[in-house]
Short mmCIF file of C-alpha atoms (C1' of nucleotides) in Angstrom, two decimals:
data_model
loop_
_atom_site.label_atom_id
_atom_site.label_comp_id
_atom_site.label_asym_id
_atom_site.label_seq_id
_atom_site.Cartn_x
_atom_site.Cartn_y
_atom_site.Cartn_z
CA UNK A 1 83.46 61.79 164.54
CA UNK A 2 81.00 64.64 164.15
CA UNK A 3 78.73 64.97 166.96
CA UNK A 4 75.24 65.90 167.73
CA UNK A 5 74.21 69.21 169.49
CA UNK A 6 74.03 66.59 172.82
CA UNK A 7 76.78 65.19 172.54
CA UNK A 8 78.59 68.88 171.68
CA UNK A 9 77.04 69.99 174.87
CA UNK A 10 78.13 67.01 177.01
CA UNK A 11 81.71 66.92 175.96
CA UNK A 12 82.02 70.64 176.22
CA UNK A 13 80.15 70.41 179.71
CA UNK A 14 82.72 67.82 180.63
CA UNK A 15 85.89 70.11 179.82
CA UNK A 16 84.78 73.43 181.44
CA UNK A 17 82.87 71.51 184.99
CA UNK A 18 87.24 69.80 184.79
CA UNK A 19 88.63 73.12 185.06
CA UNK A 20 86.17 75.10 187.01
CA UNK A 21 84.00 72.90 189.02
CA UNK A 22 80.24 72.59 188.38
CA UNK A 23 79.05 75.85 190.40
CA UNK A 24 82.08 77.80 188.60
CA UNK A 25 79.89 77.07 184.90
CA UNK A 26 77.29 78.65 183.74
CA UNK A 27 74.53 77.58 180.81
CA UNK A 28 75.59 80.27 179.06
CA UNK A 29 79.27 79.82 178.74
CA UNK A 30 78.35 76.05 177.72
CA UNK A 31 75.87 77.31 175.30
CA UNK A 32 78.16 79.77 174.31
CA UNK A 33 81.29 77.00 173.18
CA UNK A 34 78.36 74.67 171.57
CA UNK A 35 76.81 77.71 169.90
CA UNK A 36 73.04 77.65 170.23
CA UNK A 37 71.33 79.78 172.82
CA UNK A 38 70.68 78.92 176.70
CA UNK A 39 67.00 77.96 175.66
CA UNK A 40 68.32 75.21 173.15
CA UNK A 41 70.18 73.49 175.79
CA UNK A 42 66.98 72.61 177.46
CA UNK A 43 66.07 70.55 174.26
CA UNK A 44 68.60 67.63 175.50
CA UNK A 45 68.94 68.45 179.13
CA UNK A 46 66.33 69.17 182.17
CA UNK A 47 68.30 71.40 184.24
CA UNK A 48 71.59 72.01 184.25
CA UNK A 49 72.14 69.41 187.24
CA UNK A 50 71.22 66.44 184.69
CA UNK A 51 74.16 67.47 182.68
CA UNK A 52 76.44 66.91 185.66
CA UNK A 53 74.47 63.57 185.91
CA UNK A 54 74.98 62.21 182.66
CA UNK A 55 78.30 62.71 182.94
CA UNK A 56 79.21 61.09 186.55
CA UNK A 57 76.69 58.06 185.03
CA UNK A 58 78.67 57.89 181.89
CA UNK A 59 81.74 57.39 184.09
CA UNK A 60 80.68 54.66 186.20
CA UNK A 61 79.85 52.05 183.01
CA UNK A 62 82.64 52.99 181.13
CA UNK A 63 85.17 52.36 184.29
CA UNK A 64 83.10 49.06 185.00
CA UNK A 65 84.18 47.71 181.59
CA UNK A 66 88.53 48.17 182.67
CA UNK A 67 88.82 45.18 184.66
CA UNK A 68 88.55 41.71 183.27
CA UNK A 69 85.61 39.56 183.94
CA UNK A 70 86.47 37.47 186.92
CA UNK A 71 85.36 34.00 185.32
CA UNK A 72 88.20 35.07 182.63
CA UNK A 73 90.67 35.22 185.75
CA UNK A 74 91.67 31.54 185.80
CA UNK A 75 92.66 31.28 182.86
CA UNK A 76 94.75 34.77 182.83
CA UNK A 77 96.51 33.98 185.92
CA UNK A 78 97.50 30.50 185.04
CA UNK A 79 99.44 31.21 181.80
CA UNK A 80 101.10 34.32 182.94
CA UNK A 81 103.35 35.20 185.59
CA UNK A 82 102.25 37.91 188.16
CA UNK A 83 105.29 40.24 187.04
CA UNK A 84 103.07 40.09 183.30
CA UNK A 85 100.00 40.19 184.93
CA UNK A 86 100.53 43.38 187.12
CA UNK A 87 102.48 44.75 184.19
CA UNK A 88 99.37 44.37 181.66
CA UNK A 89 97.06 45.69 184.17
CA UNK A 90 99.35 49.10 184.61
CA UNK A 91 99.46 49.28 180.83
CA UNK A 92 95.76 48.85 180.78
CA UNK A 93 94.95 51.29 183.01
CA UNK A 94 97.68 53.86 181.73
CA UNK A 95 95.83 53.78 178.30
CA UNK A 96 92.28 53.99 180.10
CA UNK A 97 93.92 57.55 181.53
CA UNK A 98 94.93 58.33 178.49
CA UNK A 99 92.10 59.49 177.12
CA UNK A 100 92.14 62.60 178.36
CA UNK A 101 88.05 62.66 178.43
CA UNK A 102 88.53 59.95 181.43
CA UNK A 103 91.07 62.80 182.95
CA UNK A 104 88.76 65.19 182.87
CA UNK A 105 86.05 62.69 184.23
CA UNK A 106 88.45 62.39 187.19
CA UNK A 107 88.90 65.56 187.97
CA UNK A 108 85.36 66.29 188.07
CA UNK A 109 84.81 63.38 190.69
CA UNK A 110 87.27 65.26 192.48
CA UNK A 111 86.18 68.36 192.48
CA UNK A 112 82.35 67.48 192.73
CA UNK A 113 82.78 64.95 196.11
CA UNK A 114 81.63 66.86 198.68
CA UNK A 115 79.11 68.58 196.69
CA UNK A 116 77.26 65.15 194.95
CA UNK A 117 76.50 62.12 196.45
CA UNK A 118 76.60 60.38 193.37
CA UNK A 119 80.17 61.29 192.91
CA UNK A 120 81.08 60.24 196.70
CA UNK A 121 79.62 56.88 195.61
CA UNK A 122 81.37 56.38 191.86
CA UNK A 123 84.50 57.40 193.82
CA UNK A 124 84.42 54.93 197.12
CA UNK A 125 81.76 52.31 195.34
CA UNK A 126 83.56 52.17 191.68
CA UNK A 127 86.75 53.10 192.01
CA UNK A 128 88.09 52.03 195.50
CA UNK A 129 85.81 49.05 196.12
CA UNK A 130 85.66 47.56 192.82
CA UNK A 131 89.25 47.47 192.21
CA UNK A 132 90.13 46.02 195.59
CA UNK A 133 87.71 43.80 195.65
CA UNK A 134 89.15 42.61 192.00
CA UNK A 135 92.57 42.41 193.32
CA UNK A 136 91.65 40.47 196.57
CA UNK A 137 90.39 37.81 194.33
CA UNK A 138 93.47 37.78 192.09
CA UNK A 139 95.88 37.41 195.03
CA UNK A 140 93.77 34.86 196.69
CA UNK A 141 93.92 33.05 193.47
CA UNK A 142 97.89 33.58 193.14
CA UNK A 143 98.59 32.55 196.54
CA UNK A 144 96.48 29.83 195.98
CA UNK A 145 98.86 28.79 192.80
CA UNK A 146 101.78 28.95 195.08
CA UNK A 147 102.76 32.29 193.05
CA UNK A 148 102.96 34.83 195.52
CA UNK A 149 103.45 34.74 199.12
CA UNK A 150 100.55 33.83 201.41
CA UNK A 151 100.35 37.14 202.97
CA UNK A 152 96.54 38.76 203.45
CA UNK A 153 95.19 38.77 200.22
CA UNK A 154 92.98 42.32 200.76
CA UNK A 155 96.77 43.82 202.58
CA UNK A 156 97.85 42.83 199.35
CA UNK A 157 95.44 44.64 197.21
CA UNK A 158 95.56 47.65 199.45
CA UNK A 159 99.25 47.71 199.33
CA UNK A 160 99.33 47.16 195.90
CA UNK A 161 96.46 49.49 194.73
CA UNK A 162 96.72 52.87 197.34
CA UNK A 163 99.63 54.21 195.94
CA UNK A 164 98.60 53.86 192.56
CA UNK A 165 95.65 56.35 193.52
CA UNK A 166 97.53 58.88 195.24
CA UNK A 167 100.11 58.80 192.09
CA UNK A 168 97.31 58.97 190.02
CA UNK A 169 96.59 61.99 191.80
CA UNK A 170 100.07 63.85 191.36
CA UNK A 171 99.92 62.80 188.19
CA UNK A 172 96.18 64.70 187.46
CA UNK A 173 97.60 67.85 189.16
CA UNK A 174 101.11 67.76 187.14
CA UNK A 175 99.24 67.08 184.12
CA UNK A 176 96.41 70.11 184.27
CA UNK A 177 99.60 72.38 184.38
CA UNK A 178 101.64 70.90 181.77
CA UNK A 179 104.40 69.99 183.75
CA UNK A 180 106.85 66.65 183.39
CA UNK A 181 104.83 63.62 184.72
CA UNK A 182 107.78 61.41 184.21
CA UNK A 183 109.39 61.20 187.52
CA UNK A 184 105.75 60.09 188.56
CA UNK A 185 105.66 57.47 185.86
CA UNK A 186 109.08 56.46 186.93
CA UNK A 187 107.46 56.07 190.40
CA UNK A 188 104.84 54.03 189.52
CA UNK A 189 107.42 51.73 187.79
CA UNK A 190 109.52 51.54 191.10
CA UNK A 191 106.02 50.41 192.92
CA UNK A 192 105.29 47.96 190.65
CA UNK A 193 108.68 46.24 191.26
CA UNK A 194 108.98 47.02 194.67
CA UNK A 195 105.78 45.31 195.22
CA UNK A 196 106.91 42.05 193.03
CA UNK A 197 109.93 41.72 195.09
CA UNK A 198 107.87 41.86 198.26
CA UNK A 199 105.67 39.19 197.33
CA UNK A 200 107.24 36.81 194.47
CA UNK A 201 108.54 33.71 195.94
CA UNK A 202 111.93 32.93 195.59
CA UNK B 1 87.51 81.46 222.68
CA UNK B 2 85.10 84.77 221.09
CA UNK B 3 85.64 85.59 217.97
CA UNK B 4 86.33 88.63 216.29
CA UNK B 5 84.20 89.45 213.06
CA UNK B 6 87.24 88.78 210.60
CA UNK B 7 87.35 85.03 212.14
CA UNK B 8 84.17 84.60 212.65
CA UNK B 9 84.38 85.46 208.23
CA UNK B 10 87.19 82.58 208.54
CA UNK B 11 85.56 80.16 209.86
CA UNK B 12 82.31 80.87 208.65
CA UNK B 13 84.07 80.45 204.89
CA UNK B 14 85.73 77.34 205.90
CA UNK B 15 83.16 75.40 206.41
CA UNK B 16 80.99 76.90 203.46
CA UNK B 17 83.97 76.51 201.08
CA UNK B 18 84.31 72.92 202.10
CA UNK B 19 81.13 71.62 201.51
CA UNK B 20 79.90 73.67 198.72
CA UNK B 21 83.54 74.67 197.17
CA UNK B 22 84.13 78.19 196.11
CA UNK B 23 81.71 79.01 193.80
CA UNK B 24 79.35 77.07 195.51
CA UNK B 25 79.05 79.75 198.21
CA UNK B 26 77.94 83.60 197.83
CA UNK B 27 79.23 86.52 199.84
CA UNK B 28 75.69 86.97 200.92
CA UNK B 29 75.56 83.00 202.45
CA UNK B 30 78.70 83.89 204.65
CA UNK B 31 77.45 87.38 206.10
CA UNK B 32 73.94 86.01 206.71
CA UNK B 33 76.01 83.15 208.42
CA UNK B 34 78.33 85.58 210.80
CA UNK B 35 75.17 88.24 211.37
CA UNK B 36 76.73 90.92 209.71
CA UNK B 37 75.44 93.18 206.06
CA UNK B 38 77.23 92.12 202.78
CA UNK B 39 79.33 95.43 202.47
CA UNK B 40 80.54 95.08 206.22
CA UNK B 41 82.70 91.90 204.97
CA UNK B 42 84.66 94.42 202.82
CA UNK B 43 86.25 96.06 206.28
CA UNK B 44 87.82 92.60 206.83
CA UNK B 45 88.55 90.90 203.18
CA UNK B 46 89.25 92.85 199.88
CA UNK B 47 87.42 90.61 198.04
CA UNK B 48 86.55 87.24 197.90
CA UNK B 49 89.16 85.41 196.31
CA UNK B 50 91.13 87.21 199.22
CA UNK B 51 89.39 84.89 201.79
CA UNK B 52 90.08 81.61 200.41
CA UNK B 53 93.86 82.81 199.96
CA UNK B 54 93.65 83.11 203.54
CA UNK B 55 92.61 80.21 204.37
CA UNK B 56 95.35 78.08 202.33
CA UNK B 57 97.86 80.01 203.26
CA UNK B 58 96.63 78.96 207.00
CA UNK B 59 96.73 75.76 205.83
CA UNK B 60 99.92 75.84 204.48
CA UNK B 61 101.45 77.48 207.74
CA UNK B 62 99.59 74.49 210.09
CA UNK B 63 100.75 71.78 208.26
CA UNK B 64 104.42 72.63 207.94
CA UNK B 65 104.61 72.38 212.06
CA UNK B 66 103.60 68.92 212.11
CA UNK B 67 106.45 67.19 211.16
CA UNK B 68 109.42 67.16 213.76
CA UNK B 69 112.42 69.44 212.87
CA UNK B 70 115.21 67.16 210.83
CA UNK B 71 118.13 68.34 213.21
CA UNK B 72 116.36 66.47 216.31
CA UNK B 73 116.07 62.93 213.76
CA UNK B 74 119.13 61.49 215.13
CA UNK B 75 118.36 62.24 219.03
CA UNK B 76 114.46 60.46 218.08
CA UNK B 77 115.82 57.87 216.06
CA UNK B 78 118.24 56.09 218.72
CA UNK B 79 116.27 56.13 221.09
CA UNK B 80 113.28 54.45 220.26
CA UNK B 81 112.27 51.59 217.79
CA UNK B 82 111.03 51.60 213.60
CA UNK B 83 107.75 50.45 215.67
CA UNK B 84 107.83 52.67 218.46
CA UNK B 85 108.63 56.05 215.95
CA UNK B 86 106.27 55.15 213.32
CA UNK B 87 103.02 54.53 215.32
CA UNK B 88 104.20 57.91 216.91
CA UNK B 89 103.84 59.67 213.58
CA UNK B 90 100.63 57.95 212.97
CA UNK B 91 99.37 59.37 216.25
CA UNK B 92 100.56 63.09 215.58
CA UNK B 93 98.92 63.05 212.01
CA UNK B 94 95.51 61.48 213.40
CA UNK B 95 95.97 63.83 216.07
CA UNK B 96 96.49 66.60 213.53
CA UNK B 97 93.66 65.87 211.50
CA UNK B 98 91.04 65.35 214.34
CA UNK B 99 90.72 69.04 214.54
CA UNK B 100 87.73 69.27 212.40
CA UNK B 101 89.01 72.74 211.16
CA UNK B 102 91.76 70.26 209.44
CA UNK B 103 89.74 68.43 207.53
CA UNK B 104 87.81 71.07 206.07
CA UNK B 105 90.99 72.97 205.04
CA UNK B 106 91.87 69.31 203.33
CA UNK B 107 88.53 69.27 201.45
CA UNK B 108 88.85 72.58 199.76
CA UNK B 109 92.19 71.33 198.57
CA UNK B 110 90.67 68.41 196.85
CA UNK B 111 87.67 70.44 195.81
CA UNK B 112 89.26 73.74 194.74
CA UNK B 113 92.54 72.50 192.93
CA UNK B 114 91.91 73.12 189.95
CA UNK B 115 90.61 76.24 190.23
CA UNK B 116 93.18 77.27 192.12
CA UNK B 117 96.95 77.29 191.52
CA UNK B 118 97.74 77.91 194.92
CA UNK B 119 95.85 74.55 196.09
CA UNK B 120 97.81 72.73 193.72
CA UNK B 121 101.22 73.92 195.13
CA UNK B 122 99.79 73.23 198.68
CA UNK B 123 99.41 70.03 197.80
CA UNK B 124 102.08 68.91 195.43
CA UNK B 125 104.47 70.83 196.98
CA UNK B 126 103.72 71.06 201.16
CA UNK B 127 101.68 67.68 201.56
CA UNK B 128 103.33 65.68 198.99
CA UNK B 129 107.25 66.77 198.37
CA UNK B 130 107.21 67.77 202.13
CA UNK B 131 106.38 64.92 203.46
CA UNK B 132 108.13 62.30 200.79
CA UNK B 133 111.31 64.54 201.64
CA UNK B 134 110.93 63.97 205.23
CA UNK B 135 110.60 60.18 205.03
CA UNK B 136 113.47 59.96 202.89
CA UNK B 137 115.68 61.39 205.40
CA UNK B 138 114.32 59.22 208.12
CA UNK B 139 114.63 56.10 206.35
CA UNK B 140 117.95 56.69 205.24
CA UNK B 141 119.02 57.32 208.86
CA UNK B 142 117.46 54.24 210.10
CA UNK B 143 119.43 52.52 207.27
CA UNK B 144 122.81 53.71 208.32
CA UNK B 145 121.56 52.97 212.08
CA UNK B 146 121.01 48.86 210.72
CA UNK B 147 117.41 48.86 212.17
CA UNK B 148 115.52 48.47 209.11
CA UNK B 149 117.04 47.10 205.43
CA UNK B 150 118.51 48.55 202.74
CA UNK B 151 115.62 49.03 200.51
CA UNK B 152 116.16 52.94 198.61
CA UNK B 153 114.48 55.16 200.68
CA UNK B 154 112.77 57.64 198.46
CA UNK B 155 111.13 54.21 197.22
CA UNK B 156 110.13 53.29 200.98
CA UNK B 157 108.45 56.77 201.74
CA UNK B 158 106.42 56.52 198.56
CA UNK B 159 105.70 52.79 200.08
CA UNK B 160 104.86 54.02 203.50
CA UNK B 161 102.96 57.42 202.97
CA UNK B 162 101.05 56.97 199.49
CA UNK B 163 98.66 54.32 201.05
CA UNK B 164 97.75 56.79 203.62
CA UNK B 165 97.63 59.52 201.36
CA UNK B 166 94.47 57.72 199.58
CA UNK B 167 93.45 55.98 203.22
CA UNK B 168 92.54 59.88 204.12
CA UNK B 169 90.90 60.31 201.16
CA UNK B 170 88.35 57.53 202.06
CA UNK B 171 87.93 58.37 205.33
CA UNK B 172 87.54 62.18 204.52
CA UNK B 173 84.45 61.03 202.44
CA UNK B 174 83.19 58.52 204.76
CA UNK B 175 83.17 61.14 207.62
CA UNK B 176 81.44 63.73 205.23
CA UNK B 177 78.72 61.86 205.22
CA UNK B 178 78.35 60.36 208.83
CA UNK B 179 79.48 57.10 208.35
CA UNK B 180 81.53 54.51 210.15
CA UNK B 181 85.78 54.89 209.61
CA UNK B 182 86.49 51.71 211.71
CA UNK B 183 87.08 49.51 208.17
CA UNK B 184 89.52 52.54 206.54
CA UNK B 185 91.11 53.12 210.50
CA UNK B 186 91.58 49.23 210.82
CA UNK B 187 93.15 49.41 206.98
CA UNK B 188 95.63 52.05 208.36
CA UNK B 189 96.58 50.08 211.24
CA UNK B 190 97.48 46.57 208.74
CA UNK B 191 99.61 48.99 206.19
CA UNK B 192 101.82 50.02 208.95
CA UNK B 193 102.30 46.53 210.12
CA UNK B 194 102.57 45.38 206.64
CA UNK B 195 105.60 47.71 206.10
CA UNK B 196 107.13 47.48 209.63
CA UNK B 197 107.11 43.47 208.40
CA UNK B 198 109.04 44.24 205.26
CA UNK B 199 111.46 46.74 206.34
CA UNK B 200 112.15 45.32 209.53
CA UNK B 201 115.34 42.89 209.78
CA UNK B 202 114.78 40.01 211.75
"C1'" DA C 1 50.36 66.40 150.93
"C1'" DT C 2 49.66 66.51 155.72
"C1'" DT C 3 50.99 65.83 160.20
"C1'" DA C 4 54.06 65.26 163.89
"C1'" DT C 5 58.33 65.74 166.09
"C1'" DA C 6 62.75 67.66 166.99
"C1'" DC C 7 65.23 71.51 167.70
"C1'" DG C 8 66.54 75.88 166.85
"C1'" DC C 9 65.22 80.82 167.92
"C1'" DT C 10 63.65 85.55 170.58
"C1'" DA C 11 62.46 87.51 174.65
"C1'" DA C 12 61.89 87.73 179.08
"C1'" DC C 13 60.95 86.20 184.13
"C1'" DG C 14 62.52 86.98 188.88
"C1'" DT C 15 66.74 86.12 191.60
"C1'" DT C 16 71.13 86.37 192.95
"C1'" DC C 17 75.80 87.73 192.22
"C1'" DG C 18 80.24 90.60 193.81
"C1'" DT C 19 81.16 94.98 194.88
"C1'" DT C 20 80.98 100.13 195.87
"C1'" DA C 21 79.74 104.83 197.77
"C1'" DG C 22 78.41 107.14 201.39
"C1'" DT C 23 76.74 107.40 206.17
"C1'" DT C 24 76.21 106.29 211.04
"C1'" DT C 25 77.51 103.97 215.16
"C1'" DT C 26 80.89 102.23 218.47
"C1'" DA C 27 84.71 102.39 221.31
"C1'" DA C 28 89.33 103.60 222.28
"C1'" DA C 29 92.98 107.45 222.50
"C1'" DT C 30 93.83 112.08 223.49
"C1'" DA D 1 84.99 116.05 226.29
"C1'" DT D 2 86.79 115.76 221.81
"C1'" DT D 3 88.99 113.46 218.23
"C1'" DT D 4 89.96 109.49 215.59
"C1'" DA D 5 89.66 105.09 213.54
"C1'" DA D 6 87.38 100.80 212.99
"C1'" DA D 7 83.58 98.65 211.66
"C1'" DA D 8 78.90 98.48 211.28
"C1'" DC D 9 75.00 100.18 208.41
"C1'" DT D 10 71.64 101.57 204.03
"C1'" DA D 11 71.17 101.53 199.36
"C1'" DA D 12 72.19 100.58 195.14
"C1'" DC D 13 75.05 99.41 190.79
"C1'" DG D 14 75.24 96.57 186.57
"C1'" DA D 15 75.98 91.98 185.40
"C1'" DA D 16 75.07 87.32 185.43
"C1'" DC D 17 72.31 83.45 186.96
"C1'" DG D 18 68.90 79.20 185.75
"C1'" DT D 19 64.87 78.61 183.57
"C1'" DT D 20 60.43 79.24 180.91
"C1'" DA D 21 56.89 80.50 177.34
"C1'" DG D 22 56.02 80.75 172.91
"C1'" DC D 23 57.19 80.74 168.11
"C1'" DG D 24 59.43 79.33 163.57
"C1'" DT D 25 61.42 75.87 160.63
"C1'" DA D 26 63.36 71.70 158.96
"C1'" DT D 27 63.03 66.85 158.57
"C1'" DA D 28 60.84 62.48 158.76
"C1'" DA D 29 56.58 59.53 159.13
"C1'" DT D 30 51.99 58.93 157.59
#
DNA sequence: ATTATACGCTAACGTTCGTTAGTTTTAAAT
DNA sequence: ATTTAAAACTAACGAACGTTAGCGTATAAT
């Protein structure tokens, strides 16, 4: 696990743009943590906007890789029932966040929205399209199976997926203080279940 | 509707802060912006932290007189339907947030909350527990009054508002940059009907 | 052994940053 | 008409900003 003077100034990038914001960072305090002078940094990165770059880029193919291929969906969805399904998916994603270099990836796509269109896009192309996009197709399928109720399969996804973002965000802020995130976990639970008693059949 | 100098600062800042966030923006960018010398700001704000204080704090004032007072729930409630009371809400929060003033106040919460503790206990604290709180109440009311079932009602605001918690996120960014809000206005529209389906007893 | 490449360094460039001291103008109160 | 207070101004402070030119050295390829 010993990294290169790139990867040292990526990483270290990546924590202090989490807590301050891009404009809020300068070269020299990143130089400063990786410890090799502001000239040095220019070695591995163009400008100090490429850094920001790299990161938001680094983002978007890691996420892509969380959900399951969707010619692997058939057989998923046939041998499980949704309750195990949505369950493995939460416990997927709750290890994804987990990392707390994907945290701090989040929080920069926060932070960075209004000020990069790249990050506007990761955020409504990657993360909200993507995922309901995924889920439409997986409650198409299940309704098709007779395993959920036939209700609008992208209602579904929306219903399903929304809150889990705005948790997600709760959960970011509680975090980045060091409070208790377990009542928000608990929530999330509660969803989950609320949601599988809305749409099982019975 | 002229301004003084100190709003014209306000306003000036507002819109600055929320597209370029806090650091993004120099004393220098806002004075040039109002017409006035860099050291005149100082008559008006103590520094510049003190500005953006302001402006949550504004924030923070706004928001708390949107929702109706709980000791006139029970006169709203019996009188008009679950349908009737929550496409009124809907209307008062668009409402609310068409003031474009709104929205940027909402951006530099997203974009300065981790710089600032005071965004996160805007937002954890007067848009999220606030509201949650609120919904609890009315849903429990509407329980007692047998107009909607006897899901737990904590459970049903998270249910109702979280959706439209990351609903506004999309169509915060989609505005931002110009572009249609039909699709995430449309979305809106289905997740109240969606809930109004499930809590309603037939 | 020589050459080439990668990557560190020193030093500095012109610009911009937030803020202050001190002064003049403006307009209202006496 | 004089006083007073608010709010504009000029000028500048030291510090920090992103970036560049040019140089030294270590390592790897020829």
């Amino acid at each position: 696990m010993t990294l290169n003077t790139k990867e040292k100034i990526f990483y270290t990038a990546l924590d202090l743009f989490s807590k301050k914001g891009f404009s809020g960072v300068s070269i020299r305090e990143i130089t400063r943590e990786v410890g090799i002078k502001e000239s040095s940094l220019y070695n591995h990165f163009a400008n100090k906007d490429e850094i920001l770059e790299s990161i938001l880029t680094y983002f978007r193919s890691d996420f892509s890789k969380t959900l399951p291929p969707i010619e692997m969906l058939d057989a998923i969805l046939q041998k499980s029932t949704v309750e195990e399904f949505l369950k493995a998916g939460h416990r997927n994603f709750k290890q994804f966040m987990e990392d707390e270099n994907r945290v701090k990836m989040w929080r920069i796509l926060q932070i960075e929205q209004f000020r990069s269109p790249l990050a506007r896009e990761v955020i409504l192309e990657d993360l909200f399209k993507t995922t309901i996009h995924f889920l439409e197709i997986v409650f198409q399928k299940l309704i098709d199976l007779n395993k959920i109720r036939p209700y609008n399969p992208k209602t579904l996804a929306i219903e399903y997926q929304y809150p889990v973002f705005s948790l997600l965000t709760e959960y970011t802020i509680l975090k980045f203080d060091g409070k208790d995130t377990s009542e928000v976990e608990t929530r999330l639970d509660n969803h989950i279940d609320f949601f599988l008693e809305i749409v099982t059949i019975k």
